[in-house]
Coordinates of C-alpha atoms and ligand atoms in Angstrom, one line a residue:
M1 CA -17.3 -7.9 -15.9
D2 CA -15.7 -7.7 -19.9
S3 CA -14.3 -10.6 -20.5
A4 CA -10.4 -9.7 -20.8
T5 CA -6.5 -11.2 -21.4
F6 CA -3.8 -10.8 -18.3
I7 CA -0.9 -10.9 -19.2
L8 CA 1.3 -10.1 -16.8
F9 CA 5.4 -9.8 -16.9
G10 CA 7.4 -10.5 -13.7
A11 CA 5.4 -14.3 -13.9
T12 CA 7.4 -16.6 -11.9
G13 CA 8.9 -13.7 -9.0
D14 CA 8.0 -13.1 -5.8
L15 CA 5.3 -11.5 -5.4
A16 CA 3.2 -13.2 -8.8
K17 CA 3.1 -16.4 -5.7
R18 CA 2.7 -15.1 -2.9
K19 CA -0.4 -12.4 -4.1
L20 CA -1.7 -12.1 -7.6
F21 CA -1.6 -16.1 -8.5
P22 CA -3.9 -16.7 -4.9
A23 CA -5.7 -13.5 -5.9
L24 CA -6.8 -14.5 -8.7
F25 CA -7.0 -18.0 -8.1
S26 CA -10.1 -16.1 -5.3
L27 CA -11.8 -14.0 -7.5
Y28 CA -12.0 -17.4 -10.0
S29 CA -12.9 -18.9 -8.2
K30 CA -15.4 -16.5 -5.8
R31 CA -16.8 -16.3 -9.6
R32 CA -15.3 -12.6 -10.1
L33 CA -13.9 -13.1 -12.5
P34 CA -15.5 -12.9 -16.8
D35 CA -15.9 -16.5 -18.1
A36 CA -13.6 -16.4 -20.0
F37 CA -10.3 -14.9 -18.8
S38 CA -7.3 -15.8 -20.1
V39 CA -3.4 -15.0 -18.1
I40 CA -0.9 -14.9 -20.2
A41 CA 2.4 -15.3 -18.1
L42 CA 5.4 -14.5 -19.2
G43 CA 9.0 -14.9 -18.0
R44 CA 11.7 -15.3 -18.5
K45 CA 12.7 -18.7 -17.4
G46 CA 11.8 -21.8 -19.6
F47 CA 8.5 -22.9 -19.1
T48 CA 5.8 -25.3 -21.2
A49 CA 2.1 -24.0 -20.9
L50 CA 1.6 -28.0 -18.3
D51 CA 5.2 -27.1 -16.9
F52 CA 3.8 -23.5 -16.1
Q53 CA 0.0 -24.8 -14.5
D54 CA 2.0 -26.8 -12.0
Y55 CA 4.1 -24.0 -11.3
V56 CA 1.1 -21.9 -10.6
A57 CA -0.6 -24.8 -9.0
R58 CA 2.1 -25.6 -6.3
A59 CA 2.0 -21.4 -6.0
L60 CA -1.5 -21.4 -4.8
H61 CA -0.8 -24.4 -2.9
T62 CA 2.0 -22.9 -1.1
Y63 CA 0.2 -19.7 -0.2
A64 CA -3.8 -19.3 -1.6
K65 CA -6.0 -19.7 1.2
Q66 CA -7.4 -22.5 0.3
T67 CA -8.5 -24.3 -2.9
D68 CA -9.9 -27.1 -2.0
E69 CA -13.0 -25.6 -3.7
A70 CA -15.7 -26.8 -6.1
P71 CA -14.6 -30.3 -7.6
G72 CA -12.3 -28.5 -11.0
T73 CA -12.2 -25.0 -9.8
L74 CA -8.3 -25.5 -10.0
S75 CA -7.9 -26.9 -13.2
S76 CA -10.5 -24.4 -14.6
F77 CA -8.6 -21.8 -13.8
L78 CA -6.2 -23.4 -14.3
A79 CA -6.0 -24.4 -17.8
C80 CA -6.6 -20.3 -18.3
F81 CA -2.8 -19.8 -18.0
R82 CA -0.9 -19.3 -21.1
Y83 CA 3.7 -19.3 -20.5
Y84 CA 5.7 -17.1 -23.2
S85 CA 9.1 -17.3 -22.3
L86 CA 10.3 -13.2 -22.4
D87 CA 13.8 -10.8 -21.9
V88 CA 11.2 -7.4 -21.7
T89 CA 14.1 -6.1 -23.7
D90 CA 13.8 -8.2 -26.6
T91 CA 12.3 -6.6 -29.0
A92 CA 11.6 -9.5 -31.3
G93 CA 9.7 -11.1 -28.5
Y94 CA 6.6 -8.8 -28.4
E95 CA 5.2 -10.0 -32.0
G96 CA 5.5 -13.8 -30.8
L97 CA 3.4 -12.6 -28.0
L98 CA 1.4 -10.6 -29.5
R99 CA 0.4 -13.8 -31.8
L100 CA -0.2 -15.9 -28.2
I101 CA -2.9 -13.0 -27.1
Q102 CA -4.5 -13.2 -31.0
E103 CA -4.5 -16.6 -30.9
R104 CA -6.7 -17.1 -27.4
E105 CA -8.7 -14.2 -28.1
R106 CA -10.4 -15.9 -31.4
E107 CA -10.0 -19.2 -29.3
L108 CA -12.4 -17.9 -26.5
D109 CA -13.7 -15.7 -29.3
I110 CA -12.7 -12.7 -26.2
P111 CA -12.6 -8.8 -27.3
E112 CA -9.3 -7.4 -27.2
N113 CA -9.2 -6.1 -23.6
R114 CA -5.4 -6.1 -22.4
L115 CA -4.4 -5.6 -19.0
F116 CA -0.3 -4.5 -19.2
Y117 CA 1.0 -5.9 -15.3
L118 CA 4.1 -4.8 -14.9
S119 CA 5.5 -7.4 -11.9
V120 CA 9.2 -6.8 -12.4
A121 CA 12.0 -5.0 -11.2
P122 CA 10.9 -0.8 -12.1
E123 CA 13.9 -0.3 -14.5
F124 CA 11.3 -1.8 -16.6
F125 CA 8.2 -0.5 -16.5
H126 CA 9.5 2.0 -19.3
D127 CA 10.8 -0.3 -21.6
I128 CA 8.1 -2.3 -21.5
A129 CA 5.4 0.4 -21.4
Y130 CA 7.0 1.7 -24.6
R131 CA 7.6 -1.8 -26.7
I132 CA 3.8 -2.7 -25.3
K133 CA 3.9 0.6 -27.0
E134 CA 6.2 -0.2 -31.1
S135 CA 4.8 -4.2 -30.9
G136 CA 1.0 -3.7 -31.6
L137 CA 0.4 -4.9 -28.3
G138 CA -1.1 -1.8 -27.3
D139 CA -3.5 -1.1 -30.6
T140 CA -6.5 -2.6 -28.9
K141 CA -9.9 -2.7 -30.7
G142 CA -11.1 -3.3 -27.1
W143 CA -9.0 -1.0 -23.6
K144 CA -6.1 -1.0 -22.8
R145 CA -4.8 -0.8 -18.9
L146 CA -1.4 -0.8 -17.4
V147 CA -0.8 -1.8 -14.1
I148 CA 2.3 -1.6 -11.7
E149 CA 4.0 -1.8 -8.9
K150 CA 5.8 0.4 -6.7
P151 CA 8.5 2.0 -6.5
F152 CA 7.5 4.7 -9.1
G153 CA 10.9 6.6 -9.1
H154 CA 13.2 7.1 -6.4
D155 CA 13.2 10.8 -5.8
L156 CA 11.3 13.1 -7.3
Q157 CA 13.6 13.9 -10.5
S158 CA 13.5 10.1 -10.8
A159 CA 9.5 9.8 -10.3
I160 CA 8.9 13.3 -13.6
E161 CA 12.0 11.4 -15.7
L162 CA 9.7 8.3 -15.5
H163 CA 6.4 9.4 -15.1
E164 CA 7.4 11.4 -18.4
K165 CA 8.2 8.0 -20.8
M166 CA 5.6 5.9 -19.3
S167 CA 3.4 9.0 -21.1
G168 CA 4.5 8.7 -23.9
S169 CA 3.4 5.2 -24.0
F170 CA -0.4 5.3 -21.7
E171 CA -2.7 7.8 -20.9
E172 CA -2.6 8.3 -17.5
H173 CA -6.5 6.7 -17.0
E174 CA -4.8 4.0 -18.4
I175 CA -2.3 3.1 -15.5
Y176 CA -3.1 1.5 -12.5
R177 CA -0.8 2.3 -9.7
I178 CA -0.8 -0.3 -7.2
D179 CA -0.2 1.2 -3.5
H180 CA -1.8 -2.3 -1.4
Y181 CA -2.2 0.1 2.0
L182 CA -5.0 0.7 -0.4
G183 CA -6.3 -2.0 -1.4
K184 CA -7.6 -3.1 2.9
P185 CA -10.9 -2.9 3.5
M186 CA -10.6 -0.8 6.5
V187 CA -8.6 1.4 4.9
Q188 CA -11.8 1.7 2.3
K189 CA -14.1 1.5 5.3
L190 CA -13.4 4.5 7.0
H191 CA -15.4 6.7 5.8
S192 CA -18.2 5.0 6.4
V193 CA -17.0 4.2 9.8
I194 CA -17.0 7.7 10.9
A195 CA -20.1 8.4 9.2
S196 CA -22.1 6.0 9.8
H197 CA -21.6 6.0 13.5
P198 CA -22.9 9.4 15.1
Q199 CA -21.2 8.6 18.9
I200 CA -18.4 9.1 16.1
D201 CA -19.4 11.5 13.7
A202 CA -20.2 13.8 16.7
L203 CA -16.5 14.3 17.3
W204 CA -15.0 14.9 13.7
N205 CA -15.1 18.2 14.0
R206 CA -11.5 20.3 14.5
N207 CA -12.2 21.6 17.8
R208 CA -12.7 18.0 19.6
I209 CA -10.2 16.7 17.2
S210 CA -6.3 16.7 19.5
N211 CA -4.1 15.3 17.0
V212 CA -3.7 11.8 14.8
Q213 CA -1.9 9.3 15.3
I214 CA -0.6 7.0 12.7
T215 CA 1.4 3.1 13.0
A216 CA 3.0 0.7 10.7
S217 CA 4.6 -1.3 12.7
E218 CA 6.6 -5.0 11.7
I219 CA 8.2 -7.4 13.4
V220 CA 9.5 -8.4 10.3
G221 CA 12.7 -7.1 8.8
V222 CA 14.1 -6.5 5.5
E223 CA 13.1 -10.4 4.4
G224 CA 16.3 -11.6 2.2
R225 CA 16.9 -8.4 0.1
G226 CA 19.0 -5.9 2.8
D227 CA 19.9 -4.3 -2.0
Y228 CA 16.5 -2.7 -2.1
Y229 CA 16.1 -2.2 1.3
E230 CA 19.7 0.5 1.3
G231 CA 18.5 2.2 -1.2
A232 CA 15.4 2.8 -0.5
G233 CA 15.2 2.3 4.3
A234 CA 11.1 3.4 5.3
I235 CA 11.0 6.4 4.5
R236 CA 11.0 5.2 1.0
D237 CA 9.5 1.8 1.4
M238 CA 7.1 2.8 3.5
F239 CA 6.5 6.3 4.8
Q240 CA 6.5 8.4 0.9
N241 CA 3.8 5.3 -0.4
H242 CA 1.6 3.4 2.5
M243 CA 1.8 5.5 5.1
L244 CA 1.0 8.7 3.4
Q245 CA -1.6 7.5 1.1
L246 CA -3.3 6.4 4.9
L247 CA -3.1 10.4 5.3
M248 CA -4.9 10.9 2.8
M249 CA -7.7 8.7 3.1
I250 CA -8.2 10.1 6.5
A251 CA -7.9 13.1 6.3
M252 CA -9.5 13.8 3.2
R253 CA -13.2 15.0 2.6
F254 CA -14.7 12.7 3.1
P255 CA -16.4 12.2 -1.2
A256 CA -19.5 12.3 -1.8
G257 CA -19.5 8.9 -3.8
R258 CA -17.0 6.2 -5.3
S259 CA -15.9 8.2 -8.3
A260 CA -12.3 7.9 -8.8
D261 CA -11.5 11.3 -10.0
E262 CA -12.5 13.1 -6.6
T263 CA -10.9 11.0 -4.6
I264 CA -8.4 11.6 -6.4
A265 CA -8.8 15.0 -5.9
R266 CA -9.6 15.3 -2.8
K267 CA -6.3 13.4 -1.7
C268 CA -4.2 16.2 -3.4
E269 CA -5.5 18.2 -1.9
V270 CA -4.2 17.1 1.3
L271 CA -1.2 16.8 -0.1
Q272 CA -1.6 20.2 -1.1
A273 CA -2.0 21.8 1.8
L274 CA 1.2 20.1 4.2
R275 CA 3.6 21.6 5.3
P276 CA 6.5 21.1 3.3
I277 CA 9.6 21.6 5.2
S278 CA 13.2 22.0 4.3
K279 CA 16.1 20.3 4.8
A280 CA 17.7 22.6 7.7
E281 CA 14.2 21.8 9.9
A282 CA 13.8 18.7 8.7
A283 CA 14.9 17.2 12.7
L284 CA 13.1 19.7 14.1
H285 CA 10.0 17.3 12.1
I286 CA 11.2 13.4 11.0
V287 CA 13.2 10.9 13.7
R288 CA 15.1 7.6 11.9
G289 CA 16.7 5.3 13.4
Q290 CA 18.1 2.1 13.0
Y291 CA 17.3 -1.3 14.9
T292 CA 20.8 -2.8 17.0
A293 CA 20.4 -6.7 18.2
G294 CA 17.7 -7.8 20.0
T295 CA 15.1 -9.8 21.5
Y296 CA 11.5 -10.5 19.5
E297 CA 10.1 -13.4 22.3
N298 CA 13.6 -15.3 22.5
I299 CA 14.3 -15.1 19.5
T300 CA 17.3 -13.2 19.2
F301 CA 17.8 -10.7 16.5
A302 CA 21.2 -9.9 14.5
P303 CA 21.8 -6.0 14.1
Y304 CA 20.6 -3.8 10.4
R305 CA 23.6 -4.1 10.1
D306 CA 24.2 -7.5 9.6
E307 CA 21.8 -8.7 7.2
P308 CA 22.6 -10.4 4.0
R309 CA 23.4 -7.6 1.6
V310 CA 24.5 -4.4 4.4
Q311 CA 26.7 -2.4 4.7
T312 CA 28.1 -2.5 7.7
D313 CA 28.6 0.6 8.6
S314 CA 24.6 2.1 6.8
M315 CA 23.4 4.2 7.7
T316 CA 20.2 3.4 6.1
D317 CA 16.3 4.3 8.3
T318 CA 15.0 1.6 9.6
F319 CA 12.2 3.1 11.4
V320 CA 10.8 5.8 10.1
A321 CA 9.1 9.6 11.9
A322 CA 7.0 11.9 11.7
R323 CA 5.7 14.8 13.0
L324 CA 3.6 16.7 9.7
W325 CA 0.8 20.0 9.8
I326 CA -2.5 20.1 7.2
D327 CA -2.6 23.4 6.2
N328 CA -6.2 23.9 5.5
E329 CA -9.7 24.6 7.3
Q330 CA -10.7 21.1 8.6
W331 CA -6.8 20.2 9.9
S332 CA -5.2 23.5 10.7
N333 CA -2.4 23.1 14.4
I334 CA -3.9 19.8 14.4
P335 CA -1.4 17.6 15.0
F336 CA -0.4 13.8 11.8
Y337 CA 1.8 11.7 13.1
I338 CA 3.5 9.3 11.2
R339 CA 5.7 6.2 12.7
T340 CA 6.1 2.9 10.4
G341 CA 9.3 0.6 11.1
K342 CA 11.0 -3.3 10.3
R343 CA 11.1 -5.2 14.3
M344 CA 9.5 -3.7 15.9
K345 CA 7.9 -5.2 19.3
E346 CA 3.7 -5.9 16.8
K347 CA 2.8 -6.5 13.1
L348 CA 0.4 -3.3 13.1
T349 CA -1.6 -0.8 11.6
A350 CA -3.3 1.0 12.6
I351 CA -5.1 4.7 13.3
T352 CA -6.1 7.0 16.3
V353 CA -7.5 9.7 16.0
E354 CA -7.4 11.0 20.3
F355 CA -10.1 13.9 21.0
E356 CA -9.6 16.5 23.3
P357 CA -11.7 16.6 26.6
K358 CA -14.7 18.0 26.1
Q359 CA -15.4 21.5 27.6
G360 CA -15.5 21.9 31.8
E361 CA -15.4 18.2 32.1
C362 CA -11.4 18.6 32.9
G363 CA -10.0 18.8 36.6
D364 CA -13.9 17.8 37.2
G365 CA -13.0 15.2 39.2
G366 CA -14.7 13.1 36.6
S367 CA -12.9 13.1 34.3
S368 CA -11.5 10.7 32.4
A369 CA -7.7 9.9 33.0
A370 CA -6.9 9.0 29.8
P371 CA -8.3 11.3 27.0
D372 CA -11.2 10.0 24.7
R373 CA -9.8 8.1 21.8
L374 CA -10.8 6.9 18.3
E375 CA -8.2 3.1 17.3
I376 CA -9.0 1.7 14.1
R377 CA -7.1 -0.9 13.8
I378 CA -6.1 -2.6 9.8
N379 CA -4.0 -5.0 9.6
P380 CA -3.5 -7.9 11.7
D381 CA -6.6 -7.1 12.4
E382 CA -9.7 -5.3 11.6
R383 CA -11.7 -3.2 14.1
V384 CA -12.1 0.4 15.5
F385 CA -12.9 1.2 19.4
L386 CA -14.1 4.3 20.9
H387 CA -12.0 4.8 23.6
Y388 CA -14.5 7.4 25.4
K389 CA -15.1 8.5 29.3
D390 CA -12.9 5.3 30.1
R391 CA -15.3 2.8 28.3
V392 CA -14.2 0.9 25.1
I393 CA -17.4 0.4 22.7
E394 CA -15.7 -1.1 19.7
Q395 CA -17.7 -0.4 17.2
K396 CA -18.9 -2.5 13.5
A397 CA -17.0 -2.0 11.0
D398 CA -18.8 -3.9 8.4
A399 CA -20.8 -0.5 6.9
V400 CA -18.6 -1.0 3.4
A401 CA -18.7 1.2 0.7
R402 CA -19.0 -1.3 -2.2
S403 CA -20.7 -4.9 -2.7
D404 CA -16.4 -6.7 -2.3
G405 CA -16.8 -7.8 1.6
A406 CA -16.6 -11.7 0.5
L407 CA -12.8 -9.1 -0.9
S408 CA -11.0 -10.1 2.2
D409 CA -7.2 -9.1 0.4
A410 CA -6.3 -6.7 -0.5
Y411 CA -4.5 -7.7 -4.2
E412 CA -8.4 -9.0 -4.7
R413 CA -9.6 -6.7 -4.2
L414 CA -7.1 -3.8 -6.8
L415 CA -7.1 -6.5 -9.0
L416 CA -10.3 -7.0 -9.6
D417 CA -11.0 -2.5 -9.9
A418 CA -8.7 -3.1 -12.3
L419 CA -9.9 -5.8 -14.6
R420 CA -13.0 -3.4 -14.5
G421 CA -11.2 -0.1 -15.1
D422 CA -12.5 1.4 -11.3
A423 CA -9.3 3.5 -10.3
T424 CA -10.3 4.8 -7.3
Y425 CA -7.9 3.0 -4.7
F426 CA -5.2 3.4 -7.5
T427 CA -2.2 6.8 -6.5
H428 CA -2.7 8.9 -9.5
W429 CA -0.2 10.7 -10.4
E430 CA -0.2 13.3 -9.0
E431 CA -0.7 11.7 -5.0
V432 CA 2.9 10.5 -6.9
E433 CA 4.0 12.9 -7.9
L434 CA 3.1 15.5 -3.7
S435 CA 3.9 13.2 -2.3
W436 CA 7.8 12.9 -3.4
K437 CA 7.5 16.8 -3.9
W438 CA 6.9 16.3 0.2
V439 CA 9.3 13.8 1.2
Q440 CA 13.1 14.7 -1.4
P441 CA 13.7 17.3 1.5
V442 CA 13.9 14.2 3.9
L443 CA 15.9 12.8 1.6
E444 CA 17.9 15.1 0.9
A445 CA 18.4 15.6 4.7
F446 CA 19.1 11.3 5.4
A447 CA 21.9 11.9 2.1
E448 CA 23.5 14.3 4.2
N449 CA 23.5 13.1 7.9
R450 CA 21.3 16.4 8.6
L451 CA 19.1 13.9 11.8
P452 CA 21.6 11.5 14.3
L453 CA 21.0 7.9 13.3
H454 CA 19.1 6.8 16.1
T455 CA 19.6 3.2 17.2
Y456 CA 16.5 1.1 18.9
P457 CA 16.9 -2.2 20.0
A458 CA 15.0 -5.3 17.7
G459 CA 12.0 -6.5 18.9
T460 CA 10.5 -2.9 20.7
S461 CA 9.2 0.2 19.8
G462 CA 11.8 2.4 18.4
P463 CA 14.2 5.1 19.3
A464 CA 13.0 6.6 22.2
A465 CA 13.7 10.4 20.4
A466 CA 10.4 9.5 18.9
N467 CA 8.6 11.0 22.1
T468 CA 9.9 13.9 21.3
L469 CA 7.8 15.5 18.4
T470 CA 4.8 14.5 20.4
G471 CA 6.6 16.1 23.7
K472 CA 6.7 19.0 22.3
Q473 CA 2.7 19.5 21.1
G474 CA 2.1 17.4 24.7
H475 CA 0.7 15.1 23.3
A476 CA 2.0 11.3 23.4
W477 CA 2.5 8.0 20.9
W478 CA 0.3 5.5 22.7
L479 CA 2.0 2.5 23.5
Y480 CA 0.4 -1.2 21.4
E481 CA -0.1 -2.5 25.2
E482 CA -2.4 1.2 26.3
M483 CA -4.5 0.7 23.0
A484 CA -5.7 -3.0 24.0
P485 CA -9.5 -2.7 24.4
R486 CA -10.7 -2.8 28.7
K487 CA -14.9 -3.0 28.0
I488 CA -15.4 -4.3 24.9
E489 CA -19.9 -3.7 25.0
E490 CA -21.1 -3.3 21.2
L491 CA -22.6 0.1 19.2
I492 CA -25.2 -1.4 17.9
Ligands
NDP501 N1 8.0 -9.7 -3.4 C1 7.2 -8.1 -2.8 O1 6.8 -8.6 -1.8 C2 6.7 -7.4 -3.7 C3 7.2 -6.2 -4.9 N2 6.7 -5.4 -4.4 C4 7.3 -4.6 -7.0 O2 6.9 -5.6 -6.9 C5 7.7 -6.3 -9.3 C6 8.2 -7.7 -8.7 O3 9.0 -7.8 -8.0 P1 9.0 -9.0 -7.4 O4 8.2 -10.8 -7.7 O5 9.4 -9.5 -5.3 O6 10.9 -9.3 -8.0 P2 11.3 -10.8 -8.1 O7 13.0 -10.7 -8.3 O8 11.0 -12.1 -7.3 O9 11.1 -11.2 -10.0 C7 11.5 -10.7 -11.5 C8 10.5 -10.7 -12.3 O10 10.7 -10.2 -13.1 C9 11.4 -11.7 -14.3 N3 12.5 -10.9 -15.4 C10 13.4 -9.9 -14.6 N4 14.4 -9.5 -15.4 C11 13.1 -9.7 -16.9 C12 14.1 -10.5 -18.2 N5 14.8 -9.0 -18.0 N6 13.2 -10.4 -18.9 C13 11.6 -11.4 -18.4 N7 11.3 -11.1 -17.5 C14 12.5 -10.5 -16.1 C15 11.6 -12.4 -14.2 O11 11.5 -13.5 -14.5 P3 13.0 -14.9 -14.3 O12 13.4 -14.5 -13.2 O13 12.2 -15.7 -15.5 O14 14.2 -14.1 -15.0 C16 10.5 -13.0 -12.7 O15 9.0 -13.2 -12.7 C17 8.7 -5.4 -8.7 O16 8.8 -3.7 -9.4 C18 8.7 -4.7 -6.7 O17 9.1 -3.9 -6.5 C19 5.9 -4.5 -4.2 C20 5.6 -5.1 -2.6 C21 6.2 -6.5 -2.4
LIG502 O1 5.1 -2.7 0.8 C1 5.5 -3.0 1.3 O2 4.3 -3.2 2.4 C2 4.8 -4.4 3.5 C3 4.5 -4.6 5.0 O3 2.9 -5.0 3.9 P1 1.7 -5.3 5.2 O4 0.8 -5.5 4.2 O5 2.3 -6.1 5.9 O6 1.8 -4.2 5.8 C4 7.0 -4.5 4.0 O7 7.2 -5.4 4.5 C5 8.1 -3.8 2.8 O8 9.1 -3.9 3.3 C6 7.3 -3.1 1.5 O9 7.8 -2.6 -0.1

């Protein structure tokens, strides 16, 4: 991999300490980073280089999985860091930043490869990109890349505006939009799990699949981010990005190889075939909910409306469920059910593919009571179960389609990919635009209160109204308890 400079805007923030430093350190410890690696950390707070290295060390102590690597690893990692205090809106400050980057490039004798990571509030994305260009930071003799965090826009119009502004400073192929769900190992393995198991592969056709369910439930609430969440809700926080990404990843035609262009094109095919819903009919396909007080393992949770910085009459959705149709040859007439929510009874991200009974199986007395199904658990544990004729067979899921089996963390994988210029698991603008296009009428229907806001007690599976979505097609959500395997056998 090319040596490079990692320029981190927002280095004093929450994401940096909890996710980015641990991911970089883990990569460094596994010798996955270039030997000569320079990190320029940016924030407004005043730190000397040594103070900041100490700050990183403390963050690693709290958030990294392990820091007791080979002697000297931590100190040599910390020595990669320099801190520069910059208000990102201050044009003059970028001159000093450029000098510092160049000084380090000379010291380490590394090419002018620069990765700019924007771990700052989205309102700064364009400002920073523009100043990188104007200040000459982006005039490198090597490559330049811009990694940006979510959210990309607040709705379709704001996303388009942001995209147009950003395009003036960086080319699309230089922009790496993070969706950390795409970095999850099981999400990257979906196709190899299906293709490498003949029993699943044989079931993977439109005549056998009855419906697909995608669930991301969380026990946590809004974790002190009430002000952000009030403007987002589950629809923007999870559905428009992570849930639609899971939908694309499971429903796309499997790419022949691991090429970013092919993967992105195939994912876009899914969104293009997604049947649009108008805001008038949103209530038929979407259920929104908000949690009230409830208990989870003897802990009492306050209602959403009592969270700090949340309106007492808030109509924000903390739960969304949807029924979607993909009108293409592979998936026509097969419903996709998606649900995501906060303060539910389990932390679980999973995809369940339910199969139709084989012709002649139904009513023959020996048929299974529950339909056959493939259950792909993405988080917190990564496991694949095939429920087949009342047996539960655990499938091996280590058939990884890439050489990074050892990298278990989404940020580790995505940072490494960005450094080596692999955009396969990043979100292309076209995906962002298509996903906002589908979601936009739903946002409007929510804003106009065209859908009831159902309540659900914290610590439960969400509002009962979500059952109407599946029930209309004669299906039912798989309950988590029912998903627990009864008998496990190794297939191979
Ligand atoms: N935290 C998380 O778990 C997640 C965050 N994200 C996204 O990551 C990004 C960062 O989030 P998070 O770390 O939580 O945010 P924080 O509010 O914790 O940190 C914001 C950072 O931006 C810096 N900053 C703010 N204003 C300026 C300014 N004018 N000039 C220079 N620096 C400035 C702050 O520096 P200082 O404090 O020194 O002023 C700080 O380092 C956001 O886009 C967020 O949506 C995405 C997914 C999860
Ligand atoms: O992006 C986000 O994701 C997390 C959930 O991520 P996971 O990896 O733990 O499933 C969610 O809590 C947060 O609200 C959202 O912004």
